[in-house]
Amino acid sequence: MKYALLTLATLTALWGCDSDPAGPPDRLTITQAVAADAQLATLEAAVVEAELDDDLAGAGPFTVFAPTDAAFQALLAALGTTPEALLAREDLGDVLTLHVVSGAVAAGDLAAGQTVATLNGETLTVVATADGGFGLDTDDDGDEADARIVATDLRASNGIVHKIDAVLLP
């Protein structure tokens, strides 16, 4: 019995140890959290190419509406271009900063009709989607969601990441 309790205590202590050197997700910066997410590899490459990785690792807080790899693939198909050409765009920084808001905006803070100012100076409007979720509408002529929010509240030490299903263009 004594050994069973000792074994249980040891296992409990080991489970409580943090084996990830970077720590849990809320200790990662937004840049690190994006890099750690397998669905955001294209966004990571774009952020590095546009030299925004240090900015998104800064104090913040920031909210990033992060296009998934599938969103980038859809954009590449729609534009008829390659990943290399997309990363070489002169306006890559403007495209990426359209997805970033100053301040931490959690999913519970979102409301239909709400507007948020992005770091590139444009405004996004939060719209309700048919499935009961939220999407984002750019300053285009329509009032429908240009991107749906598909995963919310991925916490980082300097903000929040929400995954979206489309790349927003200025």
PDB file of C-alpha atoms in Angstrom:
ATOM      1  CA  MET A   1       0.000   0.000   0.000  1.00  0.00           C
ATOM      2  CA  LYS A   2       2.849   2.356   0.880  1.00  0.00           C
ATOM      3  CA  TYR A   3       4.403   1.779  -2.577  1.00  0.00           C
ATOM      4  CA  ALA A   4       1.082   2.282  -4.312  1.00  0.00           C
ATOM      5  CA  LEU A   5       0.663   5.682  -2.652  1.00  0.00           C
ATOM      6  CA  LEU A   6       4.247   6.628  -3.507  1.00  0.00           C
ATOM      7  CA  THR A   7       3.705   5.608  -7.145  1.00  0.00           C
ATOM      8  CA  LEU A   8       0.442   7.553  -7.278  1.00  0.00           C
ATOM      9  CA  ALA A   9       2.125  10.625  -5.793  1.00  0.00           C
ATOM     10  CA  THR A  10       4.999  10.379  -8.279  1.00  0.00           C
ATOM     11  CA  LEU A  11       2.648  10.022 -11.256  1.00  0.00           C
ATOM     12  CA  THR A  12       0.554  12.952 -10.064  1.00  0.00           C
ATOM     13  CA  ALA A  13       3.685  15.084  -9.743  1.00  0.00           C
ATOM     14  CA  LEU A  14       4.845  14.100 -13.219  1.00  0.00           C
ATOM     15  CA  TRP A  15       1.462  14.890 -14.773  1.00  0.00           C
ATOM     16  CA  GLY A  16       1.642  18.320 -13.197  1.00  0.00           C
ATOM     17  CA  CYS A  17       5.039  19.056 -14.763  1.00  0.00           C
ATOM     18  CA  ASP A  18       5.153  21.206 -17.849  1.00  0.00           C
ATOM     19  CA  SER A  19       7.002  19.136 -20.447  1.00  0.00           C
ATOM     20  CA  ASP A  20       6.521  21.753 -23.177  1.00  0.00           C
ATOM     21  CA  PRO A  21       9.444  24.197 -22.942  1.00  0.00           C
ATOM     22  CA  ALA A  22       7.337  27.003 -24.398  1.00  0.00           C
ATOM     23  CA  GLY A  23       4.607  26.372 -21.872  1.00  0.00           C
ATOM     24  CA  PRO A  24       0.860  26.242 -22.311  1.00  0.00           C
ATOM     25  CA  PRO A  25      -0.745  28.191 -25.167  1.00  0.00           C
ATOM     26  CA  ASP A  26      -1.520  31.246 -23.065  1.00  0.00           C
ATOM     27  CA  ARG A  27       2.221  31.668 -22.427  1.00  0.00           C
ATOM     28  CA  LEU A  28       3.027  31.681 -26.150  1.00  0.00           C
ATOM     29  CA  THR A  29       3.015  34.937 -28.072  1.00  0.00           C
ATOM     30  CA  ILE A  30       0.677  35.211 -31.014  1.00  0.00           C
ATOM     31  CA  THR A  31       3.625  34.572 -33.352  1.00  0.00           C
ATOM     32  CA  GLN A  32       4.540  31.408 -31.437  1.00  0.00           C
ATOM     33  CA  ALA A  33       0.910  30.245 -31.243  1.00  0.00           C
ATOM     34  CA  VAL A  34       0.498  30.644 -35.014  1.00  0.00           C
ATOM     35  CA  ALA A  35       3.757  28.752 -35.598  1.00  0.00           C
ATOM     36  CA  ALA A  36       2.593  25.946 -33.294  1.00  0.00           C
ATOM     37  CA  ASP A  37      -0.739  25.465 -35.104  1.00  0.00           C
ATOM     38  CA  ALA A  38      -0.553  23.054 -38.055  1.00  0.00           C
ATOM     39  CA  GLN A  39      -3.578  24.734 -39.708  1.00  0.00           C
ATOM     40  CA  LEU A  40      -1.812  28.108 -39.841  1.00  0.00           C
ATOM     41  CA  ALA A  41       1.466  27.248 -41.625  1.00  0.00           C
ATOM     42  CA  THR A  42       0.777  29.527 -44.611  1.00  0.00           C
ATOM     43  CA  LEU A  43      -0.105  32.417 -42.315  1.00  0.00           C
ATOM     44  CA  GLU A  44       3.129  31.821 -40.420  1.00  0.00           C
ATOM     45  CA  ALA A  45       5.136  31.962 -43.676  1.00  0.00           C
ATOM     46  CA  ALA A  46       3.342  35.161 -44.715  1.00  0.00           C
ATOM     47  CA  VAL A  47       3.916  36.829 -41.340  1.00  0.00           C
ATOM     48  CA  VAL A  48       7.630  36.018 -41.513  1.00  0.00           C
ATOM     49  CA  GLU A  49       7.884  37.163 -45.162  1.00  0.00           C
ATOM     50  CA  ALA A  50       6.162  40.474 -44.319  1.00  0.00           C
ATOM     51  CA  GLU A  51       8.461  40.849 -41.292  1.00  0.00           C
ATOM     52  CA  LEU A  52       5.515  41.117 -38.899  1.00  0.00           C
ATOM     53  CA  ASP A  53       6.624  38.249 -36.668  1.00  0.00           C
ATOM     54  CA  ASP A  54       8.376  40.525 -34.164  1.00  0.00           C
ATOM     55  CA  ASP A  55       5.391  42.887 -34.128  1.00  0.00           C
ATOM     56  CA  LEU A  56       2.950  40.057 -33.355  1.00  0.00           C
ATOM     57  CA  ALA A  57       5.286  38.846 -30.627  1.00  0.00           C
ATOM     58  CA  GLY A  58       5.171  42.323 -29.046  1.00  0.00           C
ATOM     59  CA  ALA A  59       3.325  43.446 -25.948  1.00  0.00           C
ATOM     60  CA  GLY A  60      -0.098  43.809 -27.547  1.00  0.00           C
ATOM     61  CA  PRO A  61      -2.718  42.917 -26.789  1.00  0.00           C
ATOM     62  CA  PHE A  62      -3.808  42.003 -30.307  1.00  0.00           C
ATOM     63  CA  THR A  63      -6.649  40.042 -31.804  1.00  0.00           C
ATOM     64  CA  VAL A  64      -5.733  38.142 -34.953  1.00  0.00           C
ATOM     65  CA  PHE A  65      -8.370  36.803 -37.322  1.00  0.00           C
ATOM     66  CA  ALA A  66      -6.144  34.064 -38.711  1.00  0.00           C
ATOM     67  CA  PRO A  67      -6.902  32.581 -42.137  1.00  0.00           C
ATOM     68  CA  THR A  68      -6.357  28.827 -42.147  1.00  0.00           C
ATOM     69  CA  ASP A  69      -4.249  27.019 -44.733  1.00  0.00           C
ATOM     70  CA  ALA A  70      -7.493  25.995 -46.465  1.00  0.00           C
ATOM     71  CA  ALA A  71      -8.423  29.696 -46.687  1.00  0.00           C
ATOM     72  CA  PHE A  72      -5.102  30.466 -48.356  1.00  0.00           C
ATOM     73  CA  GLN A  73      -5.554  27.543 -50.776  1.00  0.00           C
ATOM     74  CA  ALA A  74      -8.973  28.914 -51.757  1.00  0.00           C
ATOM     75  CA  LEU A  75      -7.463  32.364 -52.314  1.00  0.00           C
ATOM     76  CA  LEU A  76      -4.666  30.933 -54.459  1.00  0.00           C
ATOM     77  CA  ALA A  77      -7.237  29.104 -56.594  1.00  0.00           C
ATOM     78  CA  ALA A  78      -9.432  32.212 -56.914  1.00  0.00           C
ATOM     79  CA  LEU A  79      -6.462  34.390 -57.915  1.00  0.00           C
ATOM     80  CA  GLY A  80      -4.911  31.716 -60.110  1.00  0.00           C
ATOM     81  CA  THR A  81      -1.550  32.239 -58.464  1.00  0.00           C
ATOM     82  CA  THR A  82       1.137  30.361 -56.566  1.00  0.00           C
ATOM     83  CA  PRO A  83       2.130  30.512 -52.901  1.00  0.00           C
ATOM     84  CA  GLU A  84       5.420  32.137 -53.919  1.00  0.00           C
ATOM     85  CA  ALA A  85       3.638  34.857 -55.886  1.00  0.00           C
ATOM     86  CA  LEU A  86       1.263  35.469 -52.995  1.00  0.00           C
ATOM     87  CA  LEU A  87       4.161  35.871 -50.569  1.00  0.00           C
ATOM     88  CA  ALA A  88       5.880  38.243 -53.012  1.00  0.00           C
ATOM     89  CA  ARG A  89       2.917  40.652 -53.200  1.00  0.00           C
ATOM     90  CA  GLU A  90       3.889  44.231 -52.448  1.00  0.00           C
ATOM     91  CA  ASP A  91       0.747  44.633 -50.354  1.00  0.00           C
ATOM     92  CA  LEU A  92       1.314  41.473 -48.247  1.00  0.00           C
ATOM     93  CA  GLY A  93       1.764  43.551 -45.095  1.00  0.00           C
ATOM     94  CA  ASP A  94      -1.516  45.393 -45.784  1.00  0.00           C
ATOM     95  CA  VAL A  95      -3.320  42.088 -46.357  1.00  0.00           C
ATOM     96  CA  LEU A  96      -2.015  40.682 -43.085  1.00  0.00           C
ATOM     97  CA  THR A  97      -2.651  43.791 -40.970  1.00  0.00           C
ATOM     98  CA  LEU A  98      -6.263  43.736 -42.220  1.00  0.00           C
ATOM     99  CA  HIS A  99      -6.549  40.618 -40.031  1.00  0.00           C
ATOM    100  CA  VAL A 100      -5.184  42.256 -36.850  1.00  0.00           C
ATOM    101  CA  VAL A 101      -7.038  44.396 -34.319  1.00  0.00           C
ATOM    102  CA  SER A 102      -5.491  46.269 -31.427  1.00  0.00           C
ATOM    103  CA  GLY A 103      -6.815  44.936 -28.124  1.00  0.00           C
ATOM    104  CA  ALA A 104      -8.043  41.528 -27.032  1.00  0.00           C
ATOM    105  CA  VAL A 105     -11.485  40.741 -28.460  1.00  0.00           C
ATOM    106  CA  ALA A 106     -12.768  37.413 -27.157  1.00  0.00           C
ATOM    107  CA  ALA A 107     -15.594  35.546 -28.901  1.00  0.00           C
ATOM    108  CA  GLY A 108     -17.946  36.519 -26.072  1.00  0.00           C
ATOM    109  CA  ASP A 109     -17.241  40.180 -26.854  1.00  0.00           C
ATOM    110  CA  LEU A 110     -18.381  39.862 -30.481  1.00  0.00           C
ATOM    111  CA  ALA A 111     -21.827  41.092 -31.502  1.00  0.00           C
ATOM    112  CA  ALA A 112     -23.530  41.431 -34.862  1.00  0.00           C
ATOM    113  CA  GLY A 113     -23.136  44.962 -36.188  1.00  0.00           C
ATOM    114  CA  GLN A 114     -20.026  45.629 -34.136  1.00  0.00           C
ATOM    115  CA  THR A 115     -17.157  47.265 -36.014  1.00  0.00           C
ATOM    116  CA  VAL A 116     -13.472  46.841 -35.282  1.00  0.00           C
ATOM    117  CA  ALA A 117     -10.627  48.915 -36.655  1.00  0.00           C
ATOM    118  CA  THR A 118      -7.760  46.899 -38.086  1.00  0.00           C
ATOM    119  CA  LEU A 119      -4.087  47.803 -37.932  1.00  0.00           C
ATOM    120  CA  ASN A 120      -4.081  48.681 -41.643  1.00  0.00           C
ATOM    121  CA  GLY A 121      -6.744  51.347 -41.011  1.00  0.00           C
ATOM    122  CA  GLU A 122      -9.739  49.528 -42.482  1.00  0.00           C
ATOM    123  CA  THR A 123     -12.853  48.546 -40.579  1.00  0.00           C
ATOM    124  CA  LEU A 124     -14.346  45.074 -40.233  1.00  0.00           C
ATOM    125  CA  THR A 125     -17.985  44.562 -39.337  1.00  0.00           C
ATOM    126  CA  VAL A 126     -19.037  41.534 -37.336  1.00  0.00           C
ATOM    127  CA  VAL A 127     -22.036  39.827 -38.954  1.00  0.00           C
ATOM    128  CA  ALA A 128     -24.184  36.951 -37.776  1.00  0.00           C
ATOM    129  CA  THR A 129     -23.965  33.824 -39.929  1.00  0.00           C
ATOM    130  CA  ALA A 130     -26.742  31.376 -40.769  1.00  0.00           C
ATOM    131  CA  ASP A 131     -25.188  28.729 -38.530  1.00  0.00           C
ATOM    132  CA  GLY A 132     -25.466  30.963 -35.457  1.00  0.00           C
ATOM    133  CA  GLY A 133     -21.822  31.994 -35.501  1.00  0.00           C
ATOM    134  CA  PHE A 134     -20.094  35.150 -36.610  1.00  0.00           C
ATOM    135  CA  GLY A 135     -18.288  36.310 -39.676  1.00  0.00           C
ATOM    136  CA  LEU A 136     -16.382  39.371 -40.793  1.00  0.00           C
ATOM    137  CA  ASP A 137     -17.374  41.796 -43.523  1.00  0.00           C
ATOM    138  CA  THR A 138     -14.882  44.176 -45.086  1.00  0.00           C
ATOM    139  CA  ASP A 139     -15.703  47.658 -46.354  1.00  0.00           C
ATOM    140  CA  ASP A 140     -16.805  46.199 -49.694  1.00  0.00           C
ATOM    141  CA  ASP A 141     -20.234  46.844 -51.214  1.00  0.00           C
ATOM    142  CA  GLY A 142     -21.936  43.853 -49.589  1.00  0.00           C
ATOM    143  CA  ASP A 143     -22.983  43.289 -46.014  1.00  0.00           C
ATOM    144  CA  GLU A 144     -22.457  39.532 -45.940  1.00  0.00           C
ATOM    145  CA  ALA A 145     -19.555  37.814 -44.233  1.00  0.00           C
ATOM    146  CA  ASP A 146     -16.409  37.719 -46.351  1.00  0.00           C
ATOM    147  CA  ALA A 147     -15.005  35.197 -43.850  1.00  0.00           C
ATOM    148  CA  ARG A 148     -16.588  33.013 -41.176  1.00  0.00           C
ATOM    149  CA  ILE A 149     -14.984  32.612 -37.771  1.00  0.00           C
ATOM    150  CA  VAL A 150     -14.428  28.849 -37.469  1.00  0.00           C
ATOM    151  CA  ALA A 151     -12.463  28.579 -34.199  1.00  0.00           C
ATOM    152  CA  THR A 152     -12.365  31.083 -31.385  1.00  0.00           C
ATOM    153  CA  ASP A 153     -10.411  32.210 -28.364  1.00  0.00           C
ATOM    154  CA  LEU A 154      -7.032  30.637 -28.966  1.00  0.00           C
ATOM    155  CA  ARG A 155      -5.291  32.480 -26.139  1.00  0.00           C
ATOM    156  CA  ALA A 156      -1.767  33.833 -26.313  1.00  0.00           C
ATOM    157  CA  SER A 157       0.249  35.836 -23.818  1.00  0.00           C
ATOM    158  CA  ASN A 158      -0.278  38.989 -25.871  1.00  0.00           C
ATOM    159  CA  GLY A 159      -3.766  38.489 -27.245  1.00  0.00           C
ATOM    160  CA  ILE A 160      -6.270  36.192 -28.890  1.00  0.00           C
ATOM    161  CA  VAL A 161      -6.399  34.322 -32.196  1.00  0.00           C
ATOM    162  CA  HIS A 162      -9.645  33.438 -33.993  1.00  0.00           C
ATOM    163  CA  LYS A 163      -9.362  31.212 -37.074  1.00  0.00           C
ATOM    164  CA  ILE A 164     -11.298  32.272 -40.175  1.00  0.00           C
ATOM    165  CA  ASP A 165     -12.158  30.416 -43.376  1.00  0.00           C
ATOM    166  CA  ALA A 166     -11.139  33.069 -45.914  1.00  0.00           C
ATOM    167  CA  VAL A 167      -8.356  35.551 -46.502  1.00  0.00           C
ATOM    168  CA  LEU A 168      -9.606  39.120 -46.360  1.00  0.00           C
ATOM    169  CA  LEU A 169      -8.255  41.502 -48.992  1.00  0.00           C
ATOM    170  CA  PRO A 170      -7.960  45.279 -48.668  1.00  0.00           C
TER     171      PRO A 170
END
